[in-house]
C-alpha cells in the first residue's frame, strides 16, 4: 500500500489539487488512519465510481495534462454500467412507446382484453347451453331431418350473432 498526501496524489495522477479535493468531497478517495491517501485503493474507488458518459472529458483532460487517461477507460465495471444504462434507456423508450400507443387507442391493456374475451365466451356458452332447453320439445315432434338441421343451425347462428354483437360493441 502506497500512502501519500493529497498534493502528491494529484501530481502522481496528473490531476489538479482542485480535482483531488472534489474527489475527496465526493467520497471517492480512500484515506489511511493518519490522513494520507491510499493510492491503490483510491484509484480503484475512482474507477468503480466513475461515470462512463464522461470518458470524453477524462481523455481530453488527460491529454492536456500529458498523463494517462487510463483510470477510467477500460474498466469492466464501466462496460457493465454502460450496458445497464443502455438497457435502462431501451426499456424507458419501450415504456414511452406503450404509453403513447395506449393514449392513441392503438394499445389496450392485457387485463382489459382478457376480461372482454371472457365476457364474449360467457355470452356464447350461455347462448349455446340454452339451445337444448328451448329446442327439445320442438325437435321431439319433428320427423324431417332437414328441418331439424335448419332449426338447430338457426339457433346456433343466433348464439354466434349475440357474441358477435358483443364484440362489435367493444370496439
Short mmCIF file of the C-alpha atoms (twelve columns), coordinates in Angstrom:
data_MODEL
# 
_entry.id   MODEL 
# 
loop_
_atom_site.group_PDB 
_atom_site.id 
_atom_site.type_symbol 
_atom_site.label_atom_id 
_atom_site.label_alt_id 
_atom_site.label_comp_id 
_atom_site.label_asym_id 
_atom_site.label_seq_id 
_atom_site.Cartn_x 
_atom_site.Cartn_y 
_atom_site.Cartn_z 
_atom_site.pdbx_PDB_model_num 
ATOM 1   C CA . UNK A 1   0.000   0.000   0.000   1 
ATOM 2   C CA . UNK A 2   1.318   3.387   -1.001  1 
ATOM 3   C CA . UNK A 3   0.141   6.341   1.080   1 
ATOM 4   C CA . UNK A 4   0.753   9.960   0.051   1 
ATOM 5   C CA . UNK A 5   -0.706  13.357  0.828   1 
ATOM 6   C CA . UNK A 6   -3.328  14.881  -1.459  1 
ATOM 7   C CA . UNK A 7   -0.874  17.101  -3.327  1 
ATOM 8   C CA . UNK A 8   1.396   14.174  -4.121  1 
ATOM 9   C CA . UNK A 9   -1.605  12.074  -5.182  1 
ATOM 10  C CA . UNK A 10  -2.637  14.889  -7.548  1 
ATOM 11  C CA . UNK A 11  0.891   15.010  -9.037  1 
ATOM 12  C CA . UNK A 12  1.007   11.189  -9.407  1 
ATOM 13  C CA . UNK A 13  -2.193  11.150  -11.423 1 
ATOM 14  C CA . UNK A 14  -1.654  14.421  -13.234 1 
ATOM 15  C CA . UNK A 15  -4.730  15.947  -11.575 1 
ATOM 16  C CA . UNK A 16  -5.057  19.448  -10.220 1 
ATOM 17  C CA . UNK A 17  -5.339  19.882  -6.463  1 
ATOM 18  C CA . UNK A 18  -8.890  21.172  -7.030  1 
ATOM 19  C CA . UNK A 19  -9.796  17.929  -8.801  1 
ATOM 20  C CA . UNK A 20  -8.398  15.873  -5.915  1 
ATOM 21  C CA . UNK A 21  -10.355 17.990  -3.426  1 
ATOM 22  C CA . UNK A 22  -13.518 17.346  -5.432  1 
ATOM 23  C CA . UNK A 23  -12.773 13.609  -5.375  1 
ATOM 24  C CA . UNK A 24  -12.272 13.795  -1.603  1 
ATOM 25  C CA . UNK A 25  -15.528 15.714  -1.064  1 
ATOM 26  C CA . UNK A 26  -17.371 13.191  -3.232  1 
ATOM 27  C CA . UNK A 27  -16.063 10.343  -1.064  1 
ATOM 28  C CA . UNK A 28  -14.059 8.873   -3.920  1 
ATOM 29  C CA . UNK A 29  -10.699 8.809   -2.107  1 
ATOM 30  C CA . UNK A 30  -9.592  6.248   0.487   1 
ATOM 31  C CA . UNK A 31  -7.583  7.562   3.410   1 
ATOM 32  C CA . UNK A 32  -5.299  5.834   5.868   1 
ATOM 33  C CA . UNK A 33  -5.776  6.316   9.614   1 
ATOM 34  C CA . UNK A 34  -3.140  9.057   9.625   1 
ATOM 35  C CA . UNK A 35  -4.994  11.037  6.920   1 
ATOM 36  C CA . UNK A 36  -2.899  10.110  3.870   1 
ATOM 37  C CA . UNK A 37  -4.384  8.998   0.568   1 
ATOM 38  C CA . UNK A 38  -4.178  5.237   -0.041  1 
ATOM 39  C CA . UNK A 39  -3.111  5.384   -3.712  1 
ATOM 40  C CA . UNK A 40  -4.139  1.901   -4.878  1 
ATOM 41  C CA . UNK A 41  -7.474  1.859   -3.017  1 
ATOM 42  C CA . UNK A 42  -8.273  5.412   -4.166  1 
ATOM 43  C CA . UNK A 43  -7.527  4.586   -7.813  1 
ATOM 44  C CA . UNK A 44  -9.787  1.565   -7.522  1 
ATOM 45  C CA . UNK A 45  -12.615 3.575   -5.932  1 
ATOM 46  C CA . UNK A 46  -12.298 6.326   -8.541  1 
ATOM 47  C CA . UNK A 47  -12.534 3.685   -11.265 1 
ATOM 48  C CA . UNK A 48  -15.516 1.958   -9.628  1 
ATOM 49  C CA . UNK A 49  -17.458 5.192   -9.168  1 
ATOM 50  C CA . UNK A 50  -16.682 6.807   -12.492 1 
ATOM 51  C CA . UNK A 51  -19.401 7.842   -14.883 1 
ATOM 52  C CA . UNK A 52  -18.541 6.366   -18.280 1 
ATOM 53  C CA . UNK A 53  -20.605 9.042   -20.007 1 
ATOM 54  C CA . UNK A 54  -17.785 11.434  -19.147 1 
ATOM 55  C CA . UNK A 55  -14.923 9.438   -20.722 1 
ATOM 56  C CA . UNK A 56  -14.543 12.119  -23.377 1 
ATOM 57  C CA . UNK A 57  -13.804 14.742  -20.716 1 
ATOM 58  C CA . UNK A 58  -11.405 12.421  -18.896 1 
ATOM 59  C CA . UNK A 59  -9.454  11.715  -22.076 1 
ATOM 60  C CA . UNK A 60  -9.350  15.379  -23.121 1 
ATOM 61  C CA . UNK A 61  -8.152  16.494  -19.670 1 
ATOM 62  C CA . UNK A 62  -5.555  13.719  -19.565 1 
ATOM 63  C CA . UNK A 63  -4.228  14.733  -22.983 1 
ATOM 64  C CA . UNK A 64  -3.999  18.369  -21.869 1 
ATOM 65  C CA . UNK A 65  -2.072  17.278  -18.769 1 
ATOM 66  C CA . UNK A 66  0.072   14.871  -20.748 1 
ATOM 67  C CA . UNK A 67  -0.921  11.995  -18.475 1 
ATOM 68  C CA . UNK A 68  -2.563  8.606   -18.930 1 
ATOM 69  C CA . UNK A 69  -6.356  8.794   -19.259 1 
ATOM 70  C CA . UNK A 70  -6.342  5.267   -18.017 1 
ATOM 71  C CA . UNK A 71  -8.069  5.214   -14.655 1 
ATOM 72  C CA . UNK A 72  -11.473 5.046   -16.295 1 
ATOM 73  C CA . UNK A 73  -11.018 3.868   -19.822 1 
ATOM 74  C CA . UNK A 74  -11.049 0.062   -19.984 1 
ATOM 75  C CA . UNK A 75  -12.844 -0.915  -16.794 1 
ATOM 76  C CA . UNK A 76  -15.231 -3.885  -16.930 1 
ATOM 77  C CA . UNK A 77  -17.251 -2.064  -14.285 1 
ATOM 78  C CA . UNK A 78  -17.752 0.785   -16.753 1 
ATOM 79  C CA . UNK A 79  -18.741 -1.610  -19.530 1 
ATOM 80  C CA . UNK A 80  -21.288 -3.145  -17.195 1 
ATOM 81  C CA . UNK A 81  -22.525 0.303   -16.248 1 
ATOM 82  C CA . UNK A 82  -22.852 1.283   -19.906 1 
ATOM 83  C CA . UNK A 83  -24.703 -1.931  -20.745 1 
ATOM 84  C CA . UNK A 84  -27.047 -1.396  -17.816 1 
ATOM 85  C CA . UNK A 85  -27.645 2.205   -18.789 1 
ATOM 86  C CA . UNK A 86  -28.330 1.224   -22.415 1 
ATOM 87  C CA . UNK A 87  -30.792 -1.432  -21.252 1 
ATOM 88  C CA . UNK A 88  -32.485 1.074   -18.955 1 
ATOM 89  C CA . UNK A 89  -32.806 3.572   -21.808 1 
ATOM 90  C CA . UNK A 90  -34.206 0.885   -24.102 1 
ATOM 91  C CA . UNK A 91  -36.874 -0.076  -21.572 1 
ATOM 92  C CA . UNK A 92  -37.746 3.561   -20.928 1 
ATOM 93  C CA . UNK A 93  -38.202 4.034   -24.670 1 
ATOM 94  C CA . UNK A 94  -40.400 0.936   -24.884 1 
ATOM 95  C CA . UNK A 95  -42.496 2.189   -21.960 1 
ATOM 96  C CA . UNK A 96  -42.880 5.604   -23.585 1 
ATOM 97  C CA . UNK A 97  -43.950 3.925   -26.829 1 
ATOM 98  C CA . UNK A 98  -46.502 1.768   -24.997 1 
ATOM 99  C CA . UNK A 99  -47.853 4.821   -23.145 1 
ATOM 100 C CA . UNK A 100 -48.175 6.725   -26.427 1 
ATOM 101 C CA . UNK A 101 -49.908 3.834   -28.192 1 
ATOM 102 C CA . UNK A 102 -52.285 3.441   -25.256 1 
ATOM 103 C CA . UNK A 103 -53.210 7.127   -25.399 1 
ATOM 104 C CA . UNK A 104 -53.719 6.888   -29.166 1 
ATOM 105 C CA . UNK A 105 -56.012 3.890   -28.719 1 
ATOM 106 C CA . UNK A 106 -53.666 1.553   -30.555 1 
ATOM 107 C CA . UNK A 107 -52.759 -0.456  -27.477 1 
ATOM 108 C CA . UNK A 108 -55.098 -1.906  -24.857 1 
ATOM 109 C CA . UNK A 109 -54.156 -3.348  -21.505 1 
ATOM 110 C CA . UNK A 110 -53.953 -7.106  -21.443 1 
ATOM 111 C CA . UNK A 111 -56.339 -7.425  -18.485 1 
ATOM 112 C CA . UNK A 112 -58.987 -5.438  -20.363 1 
ATOM 113 C CA . UNK A 113 -58.703 -7.702  -23.404 1 
ATOM 114 C CA . UNK A 114 -58.806 -10.838 -21.253 1 
ATOM 115 C CA . UNK A 115 -61.880 -9.584  -19.389 1 
ATOM 116 C CA . UNK A 116 -63.700 -8.662  -22.606 1 
ATOM 117 C CA . UNK A 117 -62.978 -12.000 -24.274 1 
ATOM 118 C CA . UNK A 118 -64.047 -13.829 -21.142 1 
ATOM 119 C CA . UNK A 119 -67.376 -11.984 -21.370 1 
ATOM 120 C CA . UNK A 120 -67.722 -12.985 -25.026 1 
ATOM 121 C CA . UNK A 121 -67.027 -16.604 -24.107 1 
ATOM 122 C CA . UNK A 122 -69.628 -16.484 -21.314 1 
ATOM 123 C CA . UNK A 123 -72.255 -14.993 -23.641 1 
ATOM 124 C CA . UNK A 124 -71.561 -17.619 -26.295 1 
ATOM 125 C CA . UNK A 125 -71.573 -20.512 -23.838 1 
ATOM 126 C CA . UNK A 126 -74.791 -19.333 -22.197 1 
ATOM 127 C CA . UNK A 127 -76.498 -18.963 -25.565 1 
ATOM 128 C CA . UNK A 128 -75.392 -22.411 -26.690 1 
ATOM 129 C CA . UNK A 129 -76.440 -24.011 -23.396 1 
ATOM 130 C CA . UNK A 130 -79.972 -22.612 -23.827 1 
ATOM 131 C CA . UNK A 131 -80.484 -24.363 -27.175 1 
ATOM 132 C CA . UNK A 132 -81.357 -27.840 -25.803 1 
ATOM 133 C CA . UNK A 133 -83.913 -26.382 -23.359 1 
ATOM 134 C CA . UNK A 134 -85.582 -24.178 -25.928 1 
ATOM 135 C CA . UNK A 135 -85.499 -26.674 -28.799 1 
ATOM 136 C CA . UNK A 136 -86.070 -30.079 -27.143 1 
ATOM 137 C CA . UNK A 137 -89.868 -30.026 -27.327 1 
ATOM 138 C CA . UNK A 138 -89.919 -28.574 -30.848 1 
ATOM 139 C CA . UNK A 139 -87.402 -31.084 -32.175 1 
ATOM 140 C CA . UNK A 140 -89.042 -34.068 -30.468 1 
ATOM 141 C CA . UNK A 141 -92.108 -33.736 -32.653 1 
ATOM 142 C CA . UNK A 142 -90.159 -33.116 -35.848 1 
ATOM 143 C CA . UNK A 143 -89.503 -36.088 -38.121 1 
ATOM 144 C CA . UNK A 144 -87.883 -34.253 -41.048 1 
ATOM 145 C CA . UNK A 145 -84.099 -34.327 -40.503 1 
ATOM 146 C CA . UNK A 146 -83.504 -31.362 -42.813 1 
ATOM 147 C CA . UNK A 147 -85.974 -29.293 -40.801 1 
ATOM 148 C CA . UNK A 148 -84.238 -30.322 -37.521 1 
ATOM 149 C CA . UNK A 149 -80.885 -29.358 -39.014 1 
ATOM 150 C CA . UNK A 150 -82.227 -25.970 -40.156 1 
ATOM 151 C CA . UNK A 151 -83.744 -25.200 -36.733 1 
ATOM 152 C CA . UNK A 152 -80.516 -26.111 -34.902 1 
ATOM 153 C CA . UNK A 153 -78.445 -24.097 -37.375 1 
ATOM 154 C CA . UNK A 154 -80.700 -21.065 -36.809 1 
ATOM 155 C CA . UNK A 155 -80.303 -21.323 -33.022 1 
ATOM 156 C CA . UNK A 156 -76.515 -21.661 -33.278 1 
ATOM 157 C CA . UNK A 157 -76.346 -18.682 -35.647 1 
ATOM 158 C CA . UNK A 158 -78.373 -16.607 -33.156 1 
ATOM 159 C CA . UNK A 159 -75.907 -17.540 -30.383 1 
ATOM 160 C CA . UNK A 160 -72.957 -16.591 -32.576 1 
ATOM 161 C CA . UNK A 161 -74.645 -13.312 -33.537 1 
ATOM 162 C CA . UNK A 162 -75.094 -12.400 -29.852 1 
ATOM 163 C CA . UNK A 163 -71.382 -12.982 -29.280 1 
ATOM 164 C CA . UNK A 164 -70.524 -11.028 -32.441 1 
ATOM 165 C CA . UNK A 165 -72.746 -8.116  -31.378 1 
ATOM 166 C CA . UNK A 166 -70.963 -8.016  -28.020 1 
ATOM 167 C CA . UNK A 167 -67.573 -7.950  -29.781 1 
ATOM 168 C CA . UNK A 168 -68.717 -5.113  -32.036 1 
ATOM 169 C CA . UNK A 169 -69.813 -3.082  -29.004 1 
ATOM 170 C CA . UNK A 170 -66.293 -3.437  -27.561 1 
ATOM 171 C CA . UNK A 171 -64.653 -1.653  -30.471 1 
# 
